Amino acid sequence: MAMQMAMLLFLVVILTFGGFFLAAMGTFLLLEHKDEHTLSTIAVTPVGAGGYIRFKMAYIYLMSVLSNIVVLLGTKVLAGEHYSIGGVSLFDNLSLAHIISYALISALFAPTLALLQAAFAKNKVEGFAFIKGTGIVALLPALLVLQTFHGAKQYLLGVFPNFWPTKAVMLKLFPIPASANLSYPLYLIIGGIYSLLILIAAYRFFLQKTQY
């Protein structure tokens, strides 16, 4: 059991921190525009400041999708046999469709976090401080490895958008029966809707807080 928890914790850390690093990159990108006041110039172009921000966040999202697929698929193909219990690989239940669907939903966390951090931070120094603090948020789904959060209490973590896709993929890697568990698609559907709502709110909040 201890080995299972250690392997699961390692996988969760790998999955969550990929998006976190891309969110940090997006944060510094947005803060650079705030520091140099370049959004005022972009605002008068046909694209507008809002269109430019949407383009940049779409880029962060696509990079996050790609990184999630590379990490999961690469681990499954190259090192899947090393993540096994009783001779059975943990990745046997994780198909390419599962990997892609997980990546599409999980990647929504990166632009959301980037927008929120850039909205609250006044400059790059504050942005770096926010990034260090929100690293804890990125790791919160790791609490799912604890027995306490295997039942209904898992939904206490549902306020964090990265909980839903992380729980979905954990359900495939470690299919431990529990009456409180939802199905893989339902975790992703709820997570996708919730993440999109927060992303839209974060985008509007960033534009409201940014002076250009």
Short mmCIF file of C-alpha atoms in Angstrom, two decimals:
data_model
loop_
_atom_site.label_atom_id
_atom_site.label_comp_id
_atom_site.label_asym_id
_atom_site.label_seq_id
_atom_site.Cartn_x
_atom_site.Cartn_y
_atom_site.Cartn_z
CA MET A 1 0.00 0.00 0.00
CA ALA A 2 2.87 2.36 0.83
CA MET A 3 4.42 1.65 -2.57
CA GLN A 4 1.10 2.39 -4.30
CA MET A 5 0.77 5.73 -2.51
CA ALA A 6 4.37 6.71 -3.33
CA MET A 7 3.92 5.89 -7.02
CA LEU A 8 0.60 7.71 -7.16
CA LEU A 9 2.03 10.78 -5.44
CA PHE A 10 4.91 10.90 -7.91
CA LEU A 11 2.55 10.70 -10.88
CA VAL A 12 0.29 13.44 -9.50
CA VAL A 13 3.25 15.75 -8.95
CA ILE A 14 4.46 15.19 -12.53
CA LEU A 15 1.00 15.85 -13.97
CA THR A 16 0.19 18.97 -11.96
CA PHE A 17 3.54 20.73 -12.21
CA GLY A 18 3.65 20.67 -16.01
CA GLY A 19 0.67 22.99 -16.17
CA PHE A 20 1.99 25.05 -13.28
CA PHE A 21 5.26 25.84 -15.04
CA LEU A 22 3.40 26.89 -18.19
CA ALA A 23 1.13 29.08 -16.04
CA ALA A 24 4.25 30.73 -14.61
CA MET A 25 5.50 31.38 -18.13
CA GLY A 26 2.14 32.93 -19.05
CA THR A 27 2.20 35.07 -15.92
CA PHE A 28 5.58 36.59 -16.73
CA LEU A 29 4.51 37.15 -20.32
CA LEU A 30 1.47 39.14 -19.20
CA LEU A 31 3.41 41.02 -16.54
CA GLU A 32 5.99 42.07 -19.10
CA HIS A 33 3.23 43.84 -21.00
CA LYS A 34 2.00 45.45 -17.77
CA ASP A 35 5.49 46.65 -16.84
CA GLU A 36 6.21 48.07 -20.29
CA HIS A 37 2.65 49.38 -20.85
CA THR A 38 2.51 47.78 -24.28
CA LEU A 39 -1.13 46.75 -24.02
CA SER A 40 -2.14 50.36 -24.68
CA THR A 41 -0.45 50.12 -28.08
CA ILE A 42 -1.99 46.73 -28.81
CA ALA A 43 -5.42 48.03 -27.78
CA VAL A 44 -5.62 50.36 -30.81
CA THR A 45 -4.85 47.58 -33.31
CA PRO A 46 -7.66 45.66 -35.04
CA VAL A 47 -7.00 42.66 -32.76
CA GLY A 48 -7.35 44.73 -29.60
CA ALA A 49 -5.93 43.98 -26.16
CA GLY A 50 -8.62 41.38 -25.47
CA GLY A 51 -7.92 39.53 -28.71
CA TYR A 52 -4.19 39.57 -28.06
CA ILE A 53 -4.63 38.17 -24.55
CA ARG A 54 -6.93 35.44 -25.89
CA PHE A 55 -4.30 34.49 -28.47
CA LYS A 56 -1.55 34.28 -25.85
CA MET A 57 -3.71 32.22 -23.49
CA ALA A 58 -4.67 29.90 -26.35
CA TYR A 59 -0.95 29.36 -26.94
CA ILE A 60 -0.39 28.55 -23.24
CA TYR A 61 -3.37 26.18 -23.33
CA LEU A 62 -2.14 24.31 -26.41
CA MET A 63 1.36 23.99 -24.99
CA SER A 64 -0.13 22.62 -21.78
CA VAL A 65 -2.23 20.10 -23.72
CA LEU A 66 0.86 18.97 -25.62
CA SER A 67 3.00 18.69 -22.50
CA ASN A 68 0.36 16.61 -20.70
CA ILE A 69 0.09 14.22 -23.65
CA VAL A 70 3.86 13.92 -23.97
CA VAL A 71 4.32 13.23 -20.25
CA LEU A 72 1.56 10.63 -19.94
CA LEU A 73 2.05 8.93 -23.29
CA GLY A 74 5.81 9.02 -22.96
CA THR A 75 5.66 7.50 -19.49
CA LYS A 76 3.23 4.82 -20.67
CA VAL A 77 5.33 3.83 -23.70
CA LEU A 78 8.85 4.25 -22.34
CA ALA A 79 8.52 3.46 -18.64
CA GLY A 80 5.10 1.92 -18.13
CA GLU A 81 6.57 -1.36 -16.91
CA HIS A 82 8.30 0.46 -14.06
CA TYR A 83 4.93 1.66 -12.74
CA SER A 84 3.51 -1.75 -12.00
CA ILE A 85 2.01 -3.59 -9.06
CA GLY A 86 2.02 -7.36 -9.01
CA GLY A 87 3.40 -7.40 -12.53
CA VAL A 88 0.51 -5.32 -13.90
CA SER A 89 1.31 -1.86 -15.28
CA LEU A 90 -0.72 1.02 -13.88
CA PHE A 91 -1.00 2.37 -17.42
CA ASP A 92 -2.80 -0.68 -18.82
CA ASN A 93 -6.16 0.97 -18.11
CA LEU A 94 -5.10 4.30 -19.60
CA SER A 95 -5.74 4.45 -23.35
CA LEU A 96 -4.75 7.17 -25.81
CA ALA A 97 -8.33 8.51 -25.68
CA HIS A 98 -8.07 8.83 -21.90
CA ILE A 99 -4.74 10.65 -22.20
CA ILE A 100 -6.02 13.13 -24.79
CA SER A 101 -9.31 13.82 -22.98
CA TYR A 102 -7.45 14.34 -19.71
CA ALA A 103 -4.96 16.69 -21.38
CA LEU A 104 -7.72 18.82 -22.96
CA ILE A 105 -9.43 19.45 -19.60
CA SER A 106 -6.38 19.63 -17.37
CA ALA A 107 -4.70 22.21 -19.60
CA LEU A 108 -7.42 24.77 -18.84
CA PHE A 109 -5.77 25.29 -15.46
CA ALA A 110 -2.61 26.87 -16.95
CA PRO A 111 -4.13 29.97 -18.63
CA THR A 112 -6.55 30.44 -15.72
CA LEU A 113 -3.74 30.54 -13.18
CA ALA A 114 -1.63 32.77 -15.43
CA LEU A 115 -4.42 35.33 -15.77
CA LEU A 116 -5.19 35.39 -12.05
CA GLN A 117 -1.56 35.75 -11.01
CA ALA A 118 -0.95 38.50 -13.56
CA ALA A 119 -4.12 40.31 -12.49
CA PHE A 120 -3.16 40.45 -8.82
CA ALA A 121 0.56 41.14 -9.32
CA LYS A 122 1.62 44.72 -10.03
CA ASN A 123 5.03 43.78 -11.43
CA LYS A 124 7.34 40.83 -12.03
CA VAL A 125 8.63 40.83 -8.45
CA GLU A 126 5.12 40.44 -7.06
CA GLY A 127 4.39 37.96 -9.82
CA PHE A 128 7.28 35.76 -8.71
CA ALA A 129 5.95 35.85 -5.15
CA PHE A 130 2.48 34.81 -6.34
CA ILE A 131 3.96 31.98 -8.40
CA LYS A 132 5.80 30.62 -5.37
CA GLY A 133 2.63 30.78 -3.29
CA THR A 134 0.34 29.20 -5.86
CA GLY A 135 2.69 26.24 -6.21
CA ILE A 136 0.86 24.90 -3.17
CA VAL A 137 -2.43 25.11 -5.06
CA ALA A 138 -0.97 23.10 -7.91
CA LEU A 139 0.01 20.35 -5.48
CA LEU A 140 -3.30 20.16 -3.60
CA PRO A 141 -4.62 17.28 -5.76
CA ALA A 142 -1.76 15.24 -4.29
CA LEU A 143 -3.89 15.03 -1.12
CA LEU A 144 -6.03 12.54 -3.04
CA VAL A 145 -3.47 9.86 -2.25
CA LEU A 146 -4.47 10.06 1.42
CA GLN A 147 -7.07 7.60 2.63
CA THR A 148 -9.06 10.51 4.06
CA PHE A 149 -9.85 11.81 0.59
CA HIS A 150 -10.78 8.48 -1.02
CA GLY A 151 -14.44 8.89 -0.08
CA ALA A 152 -16.88 11.79 -0.10
CA LYS A 153 -14.30 14.13 1.46
CA GLN A 154 -12.48 14.17 -1.87
CA TYR A 155 -14.98 16.79 -3.04
CA LEU A 156 -13.64 19.26 -0.51
CA LEU A 157 -10.80 19.61 -2.99
CA GLY A 158 -13.29 20.21 -5.81
CA VAL A 159 -13.05 23.98 -5.36
CA PHE A 160 -9.67 23.72 -7.11
CA PRO A 161 -10.22 23.18 -10.85
CA ASN A 162 -7.22 20.87 -11.28
CA PHE A 163 -8.81 18.39 -8.85
CA TRP A 164 -11.35 17.10 -11.40
CA PRO A 165 -9.06 15.97 -14.24
CA THR A 166 -6.47 14.72 -11.77
CA LYS A 167 -9.05 12.57 -9.98
CA ALA A 168 -10.29 11.28 -13.34
CA VAL A 169 -6.88 10.05 -14.44
CA MET A 170 -6.18 8.63 -10.97
CA LEU A 171 -9.38 6.64 -11.31
CA LYS A 172 -7.87 4.92 -14.34
CA LEU A 173 -4.41 4.45 -12.92
CA PHE A 174 -5.65 3.22 -9.53
CA PRO A 175 -9.21 1.92 -9.97
CA ILE A 176 -9.98 1.64 -6.25
CA PRO A 177 -13.74 1.07 -5.76
CA ALA A 178 -15.49 3.74 -3.69
CA SER A 179 -19.18 4.59 -3.55
CA ALA A 180 -18.42 8.33 -3.66
CA ASN A 181 -16.48 8.09 -6.91
CA LEU A 182 -17.93 9.33 -10.18
CA SER A 183 -17.13 7.91 -13.60
CA TYR A 184 -14.11 9.05 -15.61
CA PRO A 185 -16.21 11.02 -18.15
CA LEU A 186 -18.27 12.71 -15.43
CA TYR A 187 -15.18 13.95 -13.61
CA LEU A 188 -13.95 15.47 -16.86
CA ILE A 189 -17.32 17.00 -17.79
CA ILE A 190 -17.69 18.67 -14.40
CA GLY A 191 -14.06 19.76 -14.45
CA GLY A 192 -14.34 21.12 -17.98
CA ILE A 193 -17.42 23.23 -17.27
CA TYR A 194 -16.05 24.47 -13.96
CA SER A 195 -12.64 25.28 -15.43
CA LEU A 196 -14.15 27.17 -18.38
CA LEU A 197 -16.28 29.30 -16.07
CA ILE A 198 -13.26 30.19 -13.94
CA LEU A 199 -11.16 30.87 -17.05
CA ILE A 200 -13.74 33.30 -18.43
CA ALA A 201 -13.98 35.04 -15.06
CA ALA A 202 -10.17 35.23 -14.79
CA TYR A 203 -9.92 36.72 -18.29
CA ARG A 204 -12.48 39.43 -17.52
CA PHE A 205 -10.87 40.12 -14.16
CA PHE A 206 -7.44 40.55 -15.76
CA LEU A 207 -8.77 43.04 -18.31
CA GLN A 208 -10.56 44.93 -15.55
CA LYS A 209 -7.45 45.13 -13.36
CA THR A 210 -5.05 46.02 -16.17
CA GLN A 211 -4.64 49.68 -16.96
CA TYR A 212 -3.98 50.26 -20.63
#
